[in-house]
Amino acid sequence: MNRLLLAISMVLAARTASAQAKPTKLAPTVARFVAVDDSVVALTHVRVVDGTGRPAADDQTIVIRDGRIAAVGRAASVSVPTTARVLDLAGHTVIPGLVGMHEHTYFASGTRLTQMPVSAPRLYLANGVTTIRTTGSFFPYVEINMKRAIDEGTLAGPRMHITGPYLNGDPSSPLSYERHLRSEAEARRVVDYWAAEGATWLKVMGTVSRAILAAVIDEAHQRGLRVTAHLCSVTFREAAALGIDNVEHGLITDSDYVPDKQADACPRDNMKKQIEVDVDGEAVKRSIRELVARHVAVTSTLSVYELFVASRAKLDPRALDALAPAVREEVEADHAALGTEKSEFDLSPVLFQKMMQYDRAFVRAGGLLVSGVDPWGNGSLPGYGDLRNFELFVEAGFTPEEAIRIMSANGATLLGESGWHGTIEAGKVADVAVINGDPVHKPADIYNMALVFRDGIGYDSKKLIESVKGQVGIR
Ligand SMILES: [Zn+2]
């Protein structure tokens, strides 16, 4: 088969796979979290933030039929089928299921590296995240198995896109879990392998050379896969010119502004040096213009970085409750060390403000901004971190409606799936989250998840959260 035909057939296979994602029957291990599983459901008298960026609309009715949104509009004008199970949800807000574009299902800290096939997917779903992309992996086969189990209805969780292992240049340590690529031929072979294993994206790390990155991107695109990266040795502009699809973390990882940057080398303390960058300056403007022109999306992961800023970091009591007791002690000790010489990584509040400012500038320039948690061992957790991003986007100056679009529709667009999820519109798959309260006027209400629908099945958020109490960090 020639490469073009192969690429087309891979894309078709991927579409078919996602279309088949809804299982016919849920296993008892999943069904126990289901609160609503009627074929016709009406959510009446809700406020809707539809994910398109349009202003929130009050007193709406959403009709779900056979897993899809059949109608949405003013409660007075949408007719509710007589067969519908009607949920009167006055006082609630409905948003699209969130699309988390930098997600992990492991816990990693200085002392721990654990895969969490039970707690991570439940926490994403409980917090309204109905689709995730793993963005690099330490245990890619666990994630492939999780994806299969979720698709088959034996594991509760979000729809998953798999990236495979972290790909990088030379190893910094013999203990590395990454796949280190030393030649273009090797890069192409590894990409082909993960394409065959079911990855739809690949994630490249910060010591890769331009030549290797170019080979990864070229081979991935030929196989119908896309590429994102946590860059350092290669600048955003260089990666954009090579055809990369997405760059992670925004301003803090763009080494383009580091004085005397050597080609293909990651400058020492690259992240800290970004504090000198003038986000309103011509260099940033030029970089953003080039990213936008080449359709390179940027993933914002503000919530994980905030937890490295001593003056801002606050551990979320909900997240602490989810942690296993021994893990919680470690997270709290690391947190207490922030701002002291015992701390591994401190982030300046000034740089954090610049990161927010960069995200705004990128969107203002027409860029596709998506978001995720990058849950790490510092208290940033699956789901909770996604919701913290909402508050941070509002603080950064986005309207709540824009923030929701970044967190839902934009992710679906980047995944090439905006035709069937990411917004609340008739015809789309019924991935929606029902929130008790009004996050448009009170951003902290975003955490009050009541029901999360994926493929039209409504999961009880509280039951999911209750089931993983004290589990995060161990299973
Ligand atoms: Zn990550």
XYZ file of N, CA, C and O and ligand atoms in Angstrom, residues 102 104 106 135 166 203 249 374, ligand 1:
33
model
N -3.723 17.909 27.818
C -2.409 17.537 28.369
C -2.672 16.747 29.644
O -2.596 17.293 30.752
N -2.459 13.074 32.051
C -1.713 11.859 32.379
C -2.570 11.008 33.295
O -3.520 11.501 33.917
N -0.822 8.923 35.487
C 0.137 8.463 36.487
C 0.325 9.540 37.552
O -0.097 10.684 37.388
N -0.431 12.981 27.122
C 0.570 13.797 26.421
C 1.933 13.325 26.877
O 2.554 13.913 27.742
N 7.131 8.985 25.954
C 7.855 10.228 25.650
C 8.982 9.910 24.682
O 9.720 8.938 24.876
N 4.378 12.534 21.465
C 4.863 13.647 22.282
C 6.384 13.609 22.315
O 6.978 12.593 22.695
N 2.521 23.940 27.017
C 2.855 24.830 28.143
C 2.993 26.309 27.803
O 3.109 27.134 28.694
N -1.623 18.530 32.988
C -0.295 17.997 33.232
C -0.188 17.593 34.702
O 0.678 18.076 35.433
Zn 3.017 16.264 30.845
